[in-house]
């Protein structure tokens, strides 16, 4: 028998960031959690399509003045010469054309394309800001309740129950209807947008608060939290440096699924006449005006399709993001 060859440690140790492939002998680079999530998301073509539509809608809202300047006209400009005074409907031959890509409104003849494009600004702005407000409040209160437990958890949980039982739509209609045109130093569209963001965002935080509380109850028993406690870390440090980084995934997923809900809520309030006031274009307000002219289908079709596509795109992207960020998914 021969004695085994002396092998030094450097010859047998592999680099920590690489794994040797037995078939080819090549080093396989390790992947981070973000890279794994992106790889999963790329394989979900439906979610990617939803994400691209979301990006497109955001770009439309941001560059609305440029788009309208090229393809439309001022969304508040009346074209009474194109309206039949006897029926208040667009004259024959004045429907969808190169000058008016989506046609014109009855009664006043405003360009529908321009109003749909500008309506994206209001809907997405309110939806994003309201979602941000809900996420901030829900995350802070949810992680606080889940980590500290006891009396703190009991108080916050009961507060969530009260908010969840609150008749939000009725309250929103009442509050938005009684606020005057000038309040809190704000006027006009700024006041209405701020009011809607507060109503939608402040009263929707318990939904994400419950999710974050449940996740925190699970995370606070993990080894890395016990290690932080043993090293003398206090509650605020553990919450912001240990727990919140591990809650980013559920926060992102729920935020993408909450945005379309807020788009629908804003459209409902505008439809009921307590949203942003005319002549500022909103998708819900356009649908409300179109109810009286149900015989003119394109007047209702385009703002309705804008809401439908926006909600569908966010939901598809949110579902795909949830699957991509799920560590148990295959």
PDB file of C-alpha atoms in Angstrom:
ATOM      1  CA  UNK A   1       0.000   0.000   0.000  1.00  0.00           C
ATOM      2  CA  UNK A   2       1.132   3.527  -0.660  1.00  0.00           C
ATOM      3  CA  UNK A   3       0.797   6.340   1.765  1.00  0.00           C
ATOM      4  CA  UNK A   4      -1.606   9.106   0.725  1.00  0.00           C
ATOM      5  CA  UNK A   5      -0.114  12.196  -0.757  1.00  0.00           C
ATOM      6  CA  UNK A   6       0.201  15.224   1.472  1.00  0.00           C
ATOM      7  CA  UNK A   7      -2.352  17.793   0.455  1.00  0.00           C
ATOM      8  CA  UNK A   8      -2.298  21.290   1.798  1.00  0.00           C
ATOM      9  CA  UNK A   9      -5.435  23.071   2.996  1.00  0.00           C
ATOM     10  CA  UNK A  10      -5.293  25.588   0.158  1.00  0.00           C
ATOM     11  CA  UNK A  11      -5.648  22.777  -2.382  1.00  0.00           C
ATOM     12  CA  UNK A  12      -8.845  21.416  -0.885  1.00  0.00           C
ATOM     13  CA  UNK A  13     -10.731  24.544   0.179  1.00  0.00           C
ATOM     14  CA  UNK A  14     -13.186  26.027  -2.329  1.00  0.00           C
ATOM     15  CA  UNK A  15     -13.986  29.686  -2.574  1.00  0.00           C
ATOM     16  CA  UNK A  16     -16.991  30.493  -0.364  1.00  0.00           C
ATOM     17  CA  UNK A  17     -18.872  32.216  -3.200  1.00  0.00           C
ATOM     18  CA  UNK A  18     -18.462  29.343  -5.677  1.00  0.00           C
ATOM     19  CA  UNK A  19     -19.632  25.746  -5.939  1.00  0.00           C
ATOM     20  CA  UNK A  20     -17.889  23.171  -8.130  1.00  0.00           C
ATOM     21  CA  UNK A  21     -20.037  21.583 -10.841  1.00  0.00           C
ATOM     22  CA  UNK A  22     -19.324  17.820 -10.755  1.00  0.00           C
ATOM     23  CA  UNK A  23     -20.128  17.335 -14.440  1.00  0.00           C
ATOM     24  CA  UNK A  24     -17.788  19.934 -15.905  1.00  0.00           C
ATOM     25  CA  UNK A  25     -15.568  20.949 -13.055  1.00  0.00           C
ATOM     26  CA  UNK A  26     -16.542  24.611 -13.475  1.00  0.00           C
ATOM     27  CA  UNK A  27     -17.297  26.955 -10.608  1.00  0.00           C
ATOM     28  CA  UNK A  28     -20.948  27.991 -10.338  1.00  0.00           C
ATOM     29  CA  UNK A  29     -21.387  31.477  -8.939  1.00  0.00           C
ATOM     30  CA  UNK A  30     -23.744  31.784  -5.970  1.00  0.00           C
ATOM     31  CA  UNK A  31     -26.851  33.936  -6.302  1.00  0.00           C
ATOM     32  CA  UNK A  32     -28.220  36.466  -3.874  1.00  0.00           C
ATOM     33  CA  UNK A  33     -31.871  36.477  -2.836  1.00  0.00           C
ATOM     34  CA  UNK A  34     -32.483  39.454  -5.136  1.00  0.00           C
ATOM     35  CA  UNK A  35     -30.952  37.633  -8.102  1.00  0.00           C
ATOM     36  CA  UNK A  36     -33.050  34.553  -7.402  1.00  0.00           C
ATOM     37  CA  UNK A  37     -36.223  36.671  -7.188  1.00  0.00           C
ATOM     38  CA  UNK A  38     -35.391  38.447 -10.454  1.00  0.00           C
ATOM     39  CA  UNK A  39     -34.708  35.100 -12.153  1.00  0.00           C
ATOM     40  CA  UNK A  40     -38.115  33.822 -11.051  1.00  0.00           C
ATOM     41  CA  UNK A  41     -39.839  37.023 -12.092  1.00  0.00           C
ATOM     42  CA  UNK A  42     -38.262  36.905 -15.567  1.00  0.00           C
ATOM     43  CA  UNK A  43     -39.734  33.456 -16.113  1.00  0.00           C
ATOM     44  CA  UNK A  44     -43.243  34.766 -15.345  1.00  0.00           C
ATOM     45  CA  UNK A  45     -44.141  36.379 -18.676  1.00  0.00           C
ATOM     46  CA  UNK A  46     -47.583  37.462 -17.481  1.00  0.00           C
ATOM     47  CA  UNK A  47     -46.121  39.325 -14.501  1.00  0.00           C
ATOM     48  CA  UNK A  48     -43.496  40.937 -16.730  1.00  0.00           C
ATOM     49  CA  UNK A  49     -46.217  42.088 -19.124  1.00  0.00           C
ATOM     50  CA  UNK A  50     -48.105  43.600 -16.189  1.00  0.00           C
ATOM     51  CA  UNK A  51     -44.942  45.338 -14.993  1.00  0.00           C
ATOM     52  CA  UNK A  52     -44.278  46.809 -18.450  1.00  0.00           C
ATOM     53  CA  UNK A  53     -47.836  48.134 -18.616  1.00  0.00           C
ATOM     54  CA  UNK A  54     -47.415  49.683 -15.164  1.00  0.00           C
ATOM     55  CA  UNK A  55     -44.218  51.423 -16.301  1.00  0.00           C
ATOM     56  CA  UNK A  56     -45.999  52.599 -19.451  1.00  0.00           C
ATOM     57  CA  UNK A  57     -48.893  54.056 -17.425  1.00  0.00           C
ATOM     58  CA  UNK A  58     -46.491  55.867 -15.107  1.00  0.00           C
ATOM     59  CA  UNK A  59     -44.660  57.358 -18.098  1.00  0.00           C
ATOM     60  CA  UNK A  60     -47.990  58.446 -19.611  1.00  0.00           C
ATOM     61  CA  UNK A  61     -48.916  60.204 -16.367  1.00  0.00           C
ATOM     62  CA  UNK A  62     -45.517  61.898 -16.048  1.00  0.00           C
ATOM     63  CA  UNK A  63     -45.333  63.061 -19.665  1.00  0.00           C
ATOM     64  CA  UNK A  64     -49.045  63.833 -20.087  1.00  0.00           C
ATOM     65  CA  UNK A  65     -48.457  67.444 -21.258  1.00  0.00           C
ATOM     66  CA  UNK A  66     -46.022  66.263 -23.941  1.00  0.00           C
ATOM     67  CA  UNK A  67     -48.307  63.460 -25.146  1.00  0.00           C
ATOM     68  CA  UNK A  68     -51.363  65.705 -25.261  1.00  0.00           C
ATOM     69  CA  UNK A  69     -49.375  68.429 -27.021  1.00  0.00           C
ATOM     70  CA  UNK A  70     -48.510  66.004 -29.833  1.00  0.00           C
ATOM     71  CA  UNK A  71     -51.625  63.833 -30.129  1.00  0.00           C
ATOM     72  CA  UNK A  72     -54.425  65.849 -28.524  1.00  0.00           C
ATOM     73  CA  UNK A  73     -55.457  69.260 -27.261  1.00  0.00           C
ATOM     74  CA  UNK A  74     -56.172  71.051 -24.005  1.00  0.00           C
ATOM     75  CA  UNK A  75     -58.416  68.711 -21.958  1.00  0.00           C
ATOM     76  CA  UNK A  76     -60.538  71.669 -20.796  1.00  0.00           C
ATOM     77  CA  UNK A  77     -61.017  73.185 -24.254  1.00  0.00           C
ATOM     78  CA  UNK A  78     -64.633  73.246 -25.474  1.00  0.00           C
ATOM     79  CA  UNK A  79     -65.473  72.440 -29.099  1.00  0.00           C
ATOM     80  CA  UNK A  80     -69.113  73.504 -29.208  1.00  0.00           C
ATOM     81  CA  UNK A  81     -68.997  73.765 -32.990  1.00  0.00           C
ATOM     82  CA  UNK A  82     -68.674  69.977 -33.154  1.00  0.00           C
ATOM     83  CA  UNK A  83     -71.833  69.362 -31.062  1.00  0.00           C
ATOM     84  CA  UNK A  84     -75.358  69.036 -32.442  1.00  0.00           C
ATOM     85  CA  UNK A  85     -77.386  71.586 -30.490  1.00  0.00           C
ATOM     86  CA  UNK A  86     -80.608  69.561 -30.771  1.00  0.00           C
ATOM     87  CA  UNK A  87     -79.254  66.279 -29.340  1.00  0.00           C
ATOM     88  CA  UNK A  88     -76.133  67.595 -27.527  1.00  0.00           C
ATOM     89  CA  UNK A  89     -74.267  64.689 -29.118  1.00  0.00           C
ATOM     90  CA  UNK A  90     -71.241  64.970 -31.434  1.00  0.00           C
ATOM     91  CA  UNK A  91     -72.180  65.822 -34.996  1.00  0.00           C
ATOM     92  CA  UNK A  92     -71.979  63.169 -37.663  1.00  0.00           C
ATOM     93  CA  UNK A  93     -68.407  62.826 -38.863  1.00  0.00           C
ATOM     94  CA  UNK A  94     -66.883  64.348 -35.725  1.00  0.00           C
ATOM     95  CA  UNK A  95     -66.214  61.095 -33.880  1.00  0.00           C
ATOM     96  CA  UNK A  96     -62.903  59.254 -33.615  1.00  0.00           C
ATOM     97  CA  UNK A  97     -60.366  60.806 -35.995  1.00  0.00           C
ATOM     98  CA  UNK A  98     -56.735  61.890 -36.231  1.00  0.00           C
ATOM     99  CA  UNK A  99     -57.657  65.160 -34.528  1.00  0.00           C
ATOM    100  CA  UNK A 100     -59.532  63.373 -31.726  1.00  0.00           C
ATOM    101  CA  UNK A 101     -58.097  59.869 -31.255  1.00  0.00           C
ATOM    102  CA  UNK A 102     -60.803  58.786 -28.778  1.00  0.00           C
ATOM    103  CA  UNK A 103     -63.540  61.093 -30.054  1.00  0.00           C
ATOM    104  CA  UNK A 104     -65.121  64.016 -28.199  1.00  0.00           C
ATOM    105  CA  UNK A 105     -67.477  64.357 -25.263  1.00  0.00           C
ATOM    106  CA  UNK A 106     -71.164  65.182 -25.687  1.00  0.00           C
ATOM    107  CA  UNK A 107     -72.432  68.637 -24.658  1.00  0.00           C
ATOM    108  CA  UNK A 108     -69.057  70.413 -24.620  1.00  0.00           C
ATOM    109  CA  UNK A 109     -66.933  68.575 -27.200  1.00  0.00           C
ATOM    110  CA  UNK A 110     -63.820  68.166 -25.060  1.00  0.00           C
ATOM    111  CA  UNK A 111     -61.172  65.768 -26.366  1.00  0.00           C
ATOM    112  CA  UNK A 112     -61.569  62.361 -24.655  1.00  0.00           C
ATOM    113  CA  UNK A 113     -57.999  61.232 -25.371  1.00  0.00           C
ATOM    114  CA  UNK A 114     -56.517  64.242 -23.593  1.00  0.00           C
ATOM    115  CA  UNK A 115     -58.815  63.801 -20.610  1.00  0.00           C
ATOM    116  CA  UNK A 116     -57.988  60.100 -20.272  1.00  0.00           C
ATOM    117  CA  UNK A 117     -54.257  60.856 -20.379  1.00  0.00           C
ATOM    118  CA  UNK A 118     -54.521  63.628 -17.786  1.00  0.00           C
ATOM    119  CA  UNK A 119     -56.861  61.462 -15.731  1.00  0.00           C
ATOM    120  CA  UNK A 120     -54.008  58.977 -15.308  1.00  0.00           C
ATOM    121  CA  UNK A 121     -52.106  61.663 -13.399  1.00  0.00           C
ATOM    122  CA  UNK A 122     -54.822  62.129 -10.792  1.00  0.00           C
ATOM    123  CA  UNK A 123     -55.633  58.436 -10.366  1.00  0.00           C
ATOM    124  CA  UNK A 124     -52.039  57.227 -10.080  1.00  0.00           C
ATOM    125  CA  UNK A 125     -50.929  60.151  -7.904  1.00  0.00           C
ATOM    126  CA  UNK A 126     -53.703  59.565  -5.377  1.00  0.00           C
ATOM    127  CA  UNK A 127     -53.241  55.774  -5.484  1.00  0.00           C
ATOM    128  CA  UNK A 128     -49.464  55.925  -4.951  1.00  0.00           C
ATOM    129  CA  UNK A 129     -49.553  58.541  -2.181  1.00  0.00           C
ATOM    130  CA  UNK A 130     -52.439  56.822  -0.371  1.00  0.00           C
ATOM    131  CA  UNK A 131     -50.630  53.480  -0.602  1.00  0.00           C
ATOM    132  CA  UNK A 132     -47.441  55.055   0.757  1.00  0.00           C
ATOM    133  CA  UNK A 133     -49.364  56.506   3.706  1.00  0.00           C
ATOM    134  CA  UNK A 134     -51.040  53.156   4.443  1.00  0.00           C
ATOM    135  CA  UNK A 135     -47.752  51.252   4.187  1.00  0.00           C
ATOM    136  CA  UNK A 136     -45.878  53.622   6.515  1.00  0.00           C
ATOM    137  CA  UNK A 137     -48.579  53.633   9.201  1.00  0.00           C
ATOM    138  CA  UNK A 138     -49.425  49.936   8.886  1.00  0.00           C
ATOM    139  CA  UNK A 139     -45.786  48.822   8.903  1.00  0.00           C
ATOM    140  CA  UNK A 140     -44.769  50.882  11.939  1.00  0.00           C
ATOM    141  CA  UNK A 141     -47.805  49.921  14.018  1.00  0.00           C
ATOM    142  CA  UNK A 142     -47.806  46.304  12.841  1.00  0.00           C
ATOM    143  CA  UNK A 143     -44.142  45.671  13.642  1.00  0.00           C
ATOM    144  CA  UNK A 144     -44.509  47.473  16.978  1.00  0.00           C
ATOM    145  CA  UNK A 145     -47.506  45.355  17.968  1.00  0.00           C
ATOM    146  CA  UNK A 146     -45.878  42.125  16.844  1.00  0.00           C
ATOM    147  CA  UNK A 147     -42.540  42.737  18.551  1.00  0.00           C
ATOM    148  CA  UNK A 148     -43.587  44.157  21.925  1.00  0.00           C
ATOM    149  CA  UNK A 149     -46.788  42.141  22.353  1.00  0.00           C
ATOM    150  CA  UNK A 150     -48.734  42.376  25.605  1.00  0.00           C
ATOM    151  CA  UNK A 151     -50.640  45.587  26.262  1.00  0.00           C
ATOM    152  CA  UNK A 152     -49.116  47.361  23.246  1.00  0.00           C
ATOM    153  CA  UNK A 153     -50.256  44.562  20.933  1.00  0.00           C
ATOM    154  CA  UNK A 154     -53.707  44.540  22.504  1.00  0.00           C
ATOM    155  CA  UNK A 155     -54.235  48.292  22.046  1.00  0.00           C
ATOM    156  CA  UNK A 156     -53.009  48.355  18.440  1.00  0.00           C
ATOM    157  CA  UNK A 157     -54.965  45.216  17.520  1.00  0.00           C
ATOM    158  CA  UNK A 158     -58.197  46.636  18.943  1.00  0.00           C
ATOM    159  CA  UNK A 159     -57.561  49.863  17.029  1.00  0.00           C
ATOM    160  CA  UNK A 160     -57.194  47.801  13.847  1.00  0.00           C
ATOM    161  CA  UNK A 161     -60.524  46.109  14.560  1.00  0.00           C
ATOM    162  CA  UNK A 162     -62.220  49.495  14.943  1.00  0.00           C
ATOM    163  CA  UNK A 163     -60.801  50.774  11.651  1.00  0.00           C
ATOM    164  CA  UNK A 164     -61.705  47.553   9.826  1.00  0.00           C
ATOM    165  CA  UNK A 165     -65.298  47.844  11.019  1.00  0.00           C
ATOM    166  CA  UNK A 166     -65.522  51.491   9.974  1.00  0.00           C
ATOM    167  CA  UNK A 167     -67.878  52.265   7.045  1.00  0.00           C
ATOM    168  CA  UNK A 168     -65.098  53.791   4.973  1.00  0.00           C
ATOM    169  CA  UNK A 169     -67.040  54.607   1.813  1.00  0.00           C
ATOM    170  CA  UNK A 170     -69.855  56.338   3.698  1.00  0.00           C
ATOM    171  CA  UNK A 171     -67.379  58.299   5.798  1.00  0.00           C
ATOM    172  CA  UNK A 172     -65.360  59.283   2.720  1.00  0.00           C
ATOM    173  CA  UNK A 173     -68.470  60.550   0.955  1.00  0.00           C
ATOM    174  CA  UNK A 174     -69.526  62.536   4.002  1.00  0.00           C
ATOM    175  CA  UNK A 175     -66.104  64.022   4.747  1.00  0.00           C
ATOM    176  CA  UNK A 176     -65.245  64.846   1.136  1.00  0.00           C
ATOM    177  CA  UNK A 177     -68.649  66.438   0.683  1.00  0.00           C
ATOM    178  CA  UNK A 178     -68.530  68.817   3.658  1.00  0.00           C
ATOM    179  CA  UNK A 179     -64.957  70.104   3.264  1.00  0.00           C
ATOM    180  CA  UNK A 180     -65.096  73.626   1.755  1.00  0.00           C
ATOM    181  CA  UNK A 181     -63.134  74.771  -1.267  1.00  0.00           C
ATOM    182  CA  UNK A 182     -60.485  76.337   0.972  1.00  0.00           C
ATOM    183  CA  UNK A 183     -59.171  74.589   4.082  1.00  0.00           C
ATOM    184  CA  UNK A 184     -55.875  73.957   5.907  1.00  0.00           C
ATOM    185  CA  UNK A 185     -54.212  76.565   3.712  1.00  0.00           C
ATOM    186  CA  UNK A 186     -54.963  74.550   0.553  1.00  0.00           C
ATOM    187  CA  UNK A 187     -57.329  75.254  -2.314  1.00  0.00           C
ATOM    188  CA  UNK A 188     -58.584  73.691  -5.504  1.00  0.00           C
ATOM    189  CA  UNK A 189     -57.157  70.413  -6.779  1.00  0.00           C
ATOM    190  CA  UNK A 190     -54.380  70.413  -4.182  1.00  0.00           C
ATOM    191  CA  UNK A 191     -56.939  70.355  -1.377  1.00  0.00           C
ATOM    192  CA  UNK A 192     -59.054  67.632  -3.010  1.00  0.00           C
ATOM    193  CA  UNK A 193     -56.061  65.406  -3.784  1.00  0.00           C
ATOM    194  CA  UNK A 194     -54.682  65.819  -0.247  1.00  0.00           C
ATOM    195  CA  UNK A 195     -58.091  65.044   1.232  1.00  0.00           C
ATOM    196  CA  UNK A 196     -58.516  61.889  -0.853  1.00  0.00           C
ATOM    197  CA  UNK A 197     -54.988  60.712  -0.039  1.00  0.00           C
ATOM    198  CA  UNK A 198     -55.701  61.151   3.677  1.00  0.00           C
ATOM    199  CA  UNK A 199     -59.077  59.398   3.568  1.00  0.00           C
ATOM    200  CA  UNK A 200     -57.942  56.450   1.437  1.00  0.00           C
ATOM    201  CA  UNK A 201     -54.499  56.044   2.998  1.00  0.00           C
ATOM    202  CA  UNK A 202     -55.238  56.667   6.665  1.00  0.00           C
ATOM    203  CA  UNK A 203     -58.238  54.345   6.895  1.00  0.00           C
ATOM    204  CA  UNK A 204     -56.660  51.473   4.922  1.00  0.00           C
ATOM    205  CA  UNK A 205     -53.559  50.928   7.054  1.00  0.00           C
ATOM    206  CA  UNK A 206     -55.034  48.111   9.235  1.00  0.00           C
ATOM    207  CA  UNK A 207     -54.933  45.675   6.303  1.00  0.00           C
ATOM    208  CA  UNK A 208     -51.170  45.831   5.923  1.00  0.00           C
ATOM    209  CA  UNK A 209     -50.835  46.281   9.684  1.00  0.00           C
ATOM    210  CA  UNK A 210     -52.329  42.831  10.294  1.00  0.00           C
ATOM    211  CA  UNK A 211     -50.010  41.219   7.751  1.00  0.00           C
ATOM    212  CA  UNK A 212     -46.888  42.855   9.186  1.00  0.00           C
ATOM    213  CA  UNK A 213     -47.945  42.011  12.751  1.00  0.00           C
ATOM    214  CA  UNK A 214     -48.302  38.326  11.841  1.00  0.00           C
ATOM    215  CA  UNK A 215     -44.917  38.260  10.105  1.00  0.00           C
ATOM    216  CA  UNK A 216     -43.280  40.014  13.066  1.00  0.00           C
ATOM    217  CA  UNK A 217     -44.709  37.499  15.550  1.00  0.00           C
ATOM    218  CA  UNK A 218     -42.888  34.801  13.604  1.00  0.00           C
ATOM    219  CA  UNK A 219     -39.633  36.707  13.107  1.00  0.00           C
ATOM    220  CA  UNK A 220     -39.213  37.826  16.716  1.00  0.00           C
ATOM    221  CA  UNK A 221     -38.623  34.208  17.785  1.00  0.00           C
ATOM    222  CA  UNK A 222     -35.830  33.663  15.243  1.00  0.00           C
ATOM    223  CA  UNK A 223     -32.206  33.139  16.209  1.00  0.00           C
ATOM    224  CA  UNK A 224     -30.899  36.423  14.793  1.00  0.00           C
ATOM    225  CA  UNK A 225     -33.300  38.386  17.015  1.00  0.00           C
ATOM    226  CA  UNK A 226     -32.218  36.384  20.077  1.00  0.00           C
ATOM    227  CA  UNK A 227     -28.598  37.043  19.136  1.00  0.00           C
ATOM    228  CA  UNK A 228     -29.258  40.792  18.894  1.00  0.00           C
ATOM    229  CA  UNK A 229     -30.950  40.753  22.311  1.00  0.00           C
ATOM    230  CA  UNK A 230     -28.042  38.838  23.854  1.00  0.00           C
ATOM    231  CA  UNK A 231     -25.653  41.498  22.571  1.00  0.00           C
ATOM    232  CA  UNK A 232     -27.663  44.186  24.359  1.00  0.00           C
ATOM    233  CA  UNK A 233     -29.680  45.562  21.427  1.00  0.00           C
ATOM    234  CA  UNK A 234     -32.815  47.430  22.427  1.00  0.00           C
ATOM    235  CA  UNK A 235     -36.261  47.326  20.856  1.00  0.00           C
ATOM    236  CA  UNK A 236     -35.935  50.209  18.348  1.00  0.00           C
ATOM    237  CA  UNK A 237     -32.621  48.867  17.049  1.00  0.00           C
ATOM    238  CA  UNK A 238     -34.039  45.362  16.587  1.00  0.00           C
ATOM    239  CA  UNK A 239     -37.151  46.702  14.847  1.00  0.00           C
ATOM    240  CA  UNK A 240     -35.347  48.944  12.358  1.00  0.00           C
ATOM    241  CA  UNK A 241     -32.139  46.945  11.821  1.00  0.00           C
ATOM    242  CA  UNK A 242     -33.253  43.334  12.208  1.00  0.00           C
ATOM    243  CA  UNK A 243     -36.995  43.011  11.603  1.00  0.00           C
ATOM    244  CA  UNK A 244     -37.821  45.635   8.950  1.00  0.00           C
ATOM    245  CA  UNK A 245     -35.167  44.438   6.436  1.00  0.00           C
ATOM    246  CA  UNK A 246     -36.752  40.980   6.603  1.00  0.00           C
ATOM    247  CA  UNK A 247     -40.223  42.454   6.029  1.00  0.00           C
ATOM    248  CA  UNK A 248     -39.370  44.227   2.763  1.00  0.00           C
ATOM    249  CA  UNK A 249     -40.742  41.400   0.596  1.00  0.00           C
ATOM    250  CA  UNK A 250     -44.283  41.274   2.068  1.00  0.00           C
ATOM    251  CA  UNK A 251     -44.397  45.083   2.189  1.00  0.00           C
ATOM    252  CA  UNK A 252     -43.546  45.368  -1.525  1.00  0.00           C
ATOM    253  CA  UNK A 253     -46.023  42.666  -2.507  1.00  0.00           C
ATOM    254  CA  UNK A 254     -48.889  44.118  -0.510  1.00  0.00           C
ATOM    255  CA  UNK A 255     -48.147  47.633  -1.760  1.00  0.00           C
ATOM    256  CA  UNK A 256     -48.399  46.527  -5.404  1.00  0.00           C
ATOM    257  CA  UNK A 257     -51.719  44.829  -4.639  1.00  0.00           C
ATOM    258  CA  UNK A 258     -53.050  47.820  -2.669  1.00  0.00           C
ATOM    259  CA  UNK A 259     -52.420  50.369  -5.435  1.00  0.00           C
ATOM    260  CA  UNK A 260     -55.147  49.017  -7.792  1.00  0.00           C
ATOM    261  CA  UNK A 261     -57.602  48.943  -4.886  1.00  0.00           C
ATOM    262  CA  UNK A 262     -56.902  52.612  -4.265  1.00  0.00           C
ATOM    263  CA  UNK A 263     -57.305  53.384  -7.976  1.00  0.00           C
ATOM    264  CA  UNK A 264     -60.790  51.857  -7.839  1.00  0.00           C
ATOM    265  CA  UNK A 265     -61.607  53.701  -4.602  1.00  0.00           C
ATOM    266  CA  UNK A 266     -60.603  57.059  -6.080  1.00  0.00           C
ATOM    267  CA  UNK A 267     -62.604  56.320  -9.229  1.00  0.00           C
ATOM    268  CA  UNK A 268     -65.637  55.427  -7.096  1.00  0.00           C
ATOM    269  CA  UNK A 269     -65.424  58.683  -5.136  1.00  0.00           C
ATOM    270  CA  UNK A 270     -65.048  60.710  -8.343  1.00  0.00           C
ATOM    271  CA  UNK A 271     -67.958  58.800  -9.862  1.00  0.00           C
ATOM    272  CA  UNK A 272     -70.099  59.742  -6.860  1.00  0.00           C
ATOM    273  CA  UNK A 273     -69.117  63.395  -7.246  1.00  0.00           C
ATOM    274  CA  UNK A 274     -66.981  63.800  -4.095  1.00  0.00           C
ATOM    275  CA  UNK A 275     -63.566  63.376  -5.683  1.00  0.00           C
ATOM    276  CA  UNK A 276     -61.504  65.924  -7.578  1.00  0.00           C
ATOM    277  CA  UNK A 277     -63.810  68.672  -8.846  1.00  0.00           C
ATOM    278  CA  UNK A 278     -64.427  69.430 -12.557  1.00  0.00           C
ATOM    279  CA  UNK A 279     -63.053  70.549 -14.924  1.00  0.00           C
ATOM    280  CA  UNK A 280     -59.980  68.572 -13.790  1.00  0.00           C
ATOM    281  CA  UNK A 281     -60.267  65.239 -15.642  1.00  0.00           C
ATOM    282  CA  UNK A 282     -60.560  62.001 -13.667  1.00  0.00           C
ATOM    283  CA  UNK A 283     -61.505  58.552 -14.887  1.00  0.00           C
ATOM    284  CA  UNK A 284     -64.301  58.191 -12.345  1.00  0.00           C
ATOM    285  CA  UNK A 285     -65.686  61.628 -13.153  1.00  0.00           C
ATOM    286  CA  UNK A 286     -65.707  60.808 -16.874  1.00  0.00           C
ATOM    287  CA  UNK A 287     -67.660  57.631 -16.193  1.00  0.00           C
ATOM    288  CA  UNK A 288     -70.134  59.603 -14.091  1.00  0.00           C
ATOM    289  CA  UNK A 289     -70.699  62.050 -16.960  1.00  0.00           C
ATOM    290  CA  UNK A 290     -71.009  59.192 -19.457  1.00  0.00           C
ATOM    291  CA  UNK A 291     -73.926  57.562 -17.622  1.00  0.00           C
ATOM    292  CA  UNK A 292     -76.341  60.103 -19.093  1.00  0.00           C
ATOM    293  CA  UNK A 293     -75.107  59.325 -22.619  1.00  0.00           C
ATOM    294  CA  UNK A 294     -75.122  55.534 -22.610  1.00  0.00           C
ATOM    295  CA  UNK A 295     -76.045  55.560 -26.295  1.00  0.00           C
ATOM    296  CA  UNK A 296     -72.577  56.962 -27.087  1.00  0.00           C
ATOM    297  CA  UNK A 297     -70.401  53.946 -26.182  1.00  0.00           C
ATOM    298  CA  UNK A 298     -66.942  55.432 -26.714  1.00  0.00           C
ATOM    299  CA  UNK A 299     -67.613  58.121 -24.079  1.00  0.00           C
ATOM    300  CA  UNK A 300     -67.775  55.415 -21.394  1.00  0.00           C
ATOM    301  CA  UNK A 301     -65.498  52.836 -23.021  1.00  0.00           C
ATOM    302  CA  UNK A 302     -62.137  54.618 -22.902  1.00  0.00           C
ATOM    303  CA  UNK A 303     -62.076  55.780 -19.248  1.00  0.00           C
ATOM    304  CA  UNK A 304     -63.524  52.412 -18.232  1.00  0.00           C
ATOM    305  CA  UNK A 305     -60.803  50.552 -20.127  1.00  0.00           C
ATOM    306  CA  UNK A 306     -58.157  52.797 -18.573  1.00  0.00           C
ATOM    307  CA  UNK A 307     -59.310  51.768 -15.086  1.00  0.00           C
ATOM    308  CA  UNK A 308     -59.592  48.108 -16.105  1.00  0.00           C
ATOM    309  CA  UNK A 309     -56.107  47.922 -17.665  1.00  0.00           C
ATOM    310  CA  UNK A 310     -54.494  49.763 -14.742  1.00  0.00           C
ATOM    311  CA  UNK A 311     -56.039  47.507 -12.092  1.00  0.00           C
ATOM    312  CA  UNK A 312     -55.337  44.337 -14.084  1.00  0.00           C
ATOM    313  CA  UNK A 313     -51.689  45.282 -14.743  1.00  0.00           C
ATOM    314  CA  UNK A 314     -50.971  46.034 -11.072  1.00  0.00           C
ATOM    315  CA  UNK A 315     -52.676  42.820  -9.936  1.00  0.00           C
ATOM    316  CA  UNK A 316     -50.747  40.651 -12.423  1.00  0.00           C
ATOM    317  CA  UNK A 317     -47.464  42.268 -11.475  1.00  0.00           C
ATOM    318  CA  UNK A 318     -48.243  41.977  -7.756  1.00  0.00           C
ATOM    319  CA  UNK A 319     -49.079  38.265  -8.057  1.00  0.00           C
ATOM    320  CA  UNK A 320     -45.867  37.616  -9.970  1.00  0.00           C
ATOM    321  CA  UNK A 321     -43.816  39.600  -7.461  1.00  0.00           C
ATOM    322  CA  UNK A 322     -45.346  37.638  -4.591  1.00  0.00           C
ATOM    323  CA  UNK A 323     -44.370  34.336  -6.212  1.00  0.00           C
ATOM    324  CA  UNK A 324     -40.859  35.585  -7.023  1.00  0.00           C
ATOM    325  CA  UNK A 325     -40.170  36.766  -3.485  1.00  0.00           C
ATOM    326  CA  UNK A 326     -41.599  33.650  -1.804  1.00  0.00           C
ATOM    327  CA  UNK A 327     -38.581  31.684  -0.519  1.00  0.00           C
ATOM    328  CA  UNK A 328     -40.648  28.474  -0.476  1.00  0.00           C
ATOM    329  CA  UNK A 329     -41.614  28.744  -4.143  1.00  0.00           C
ATOM    330  CA  UNK A 330     -39.923  26.475  -6.671  1.00  0.00           C
TER     331      UNK A 330
END
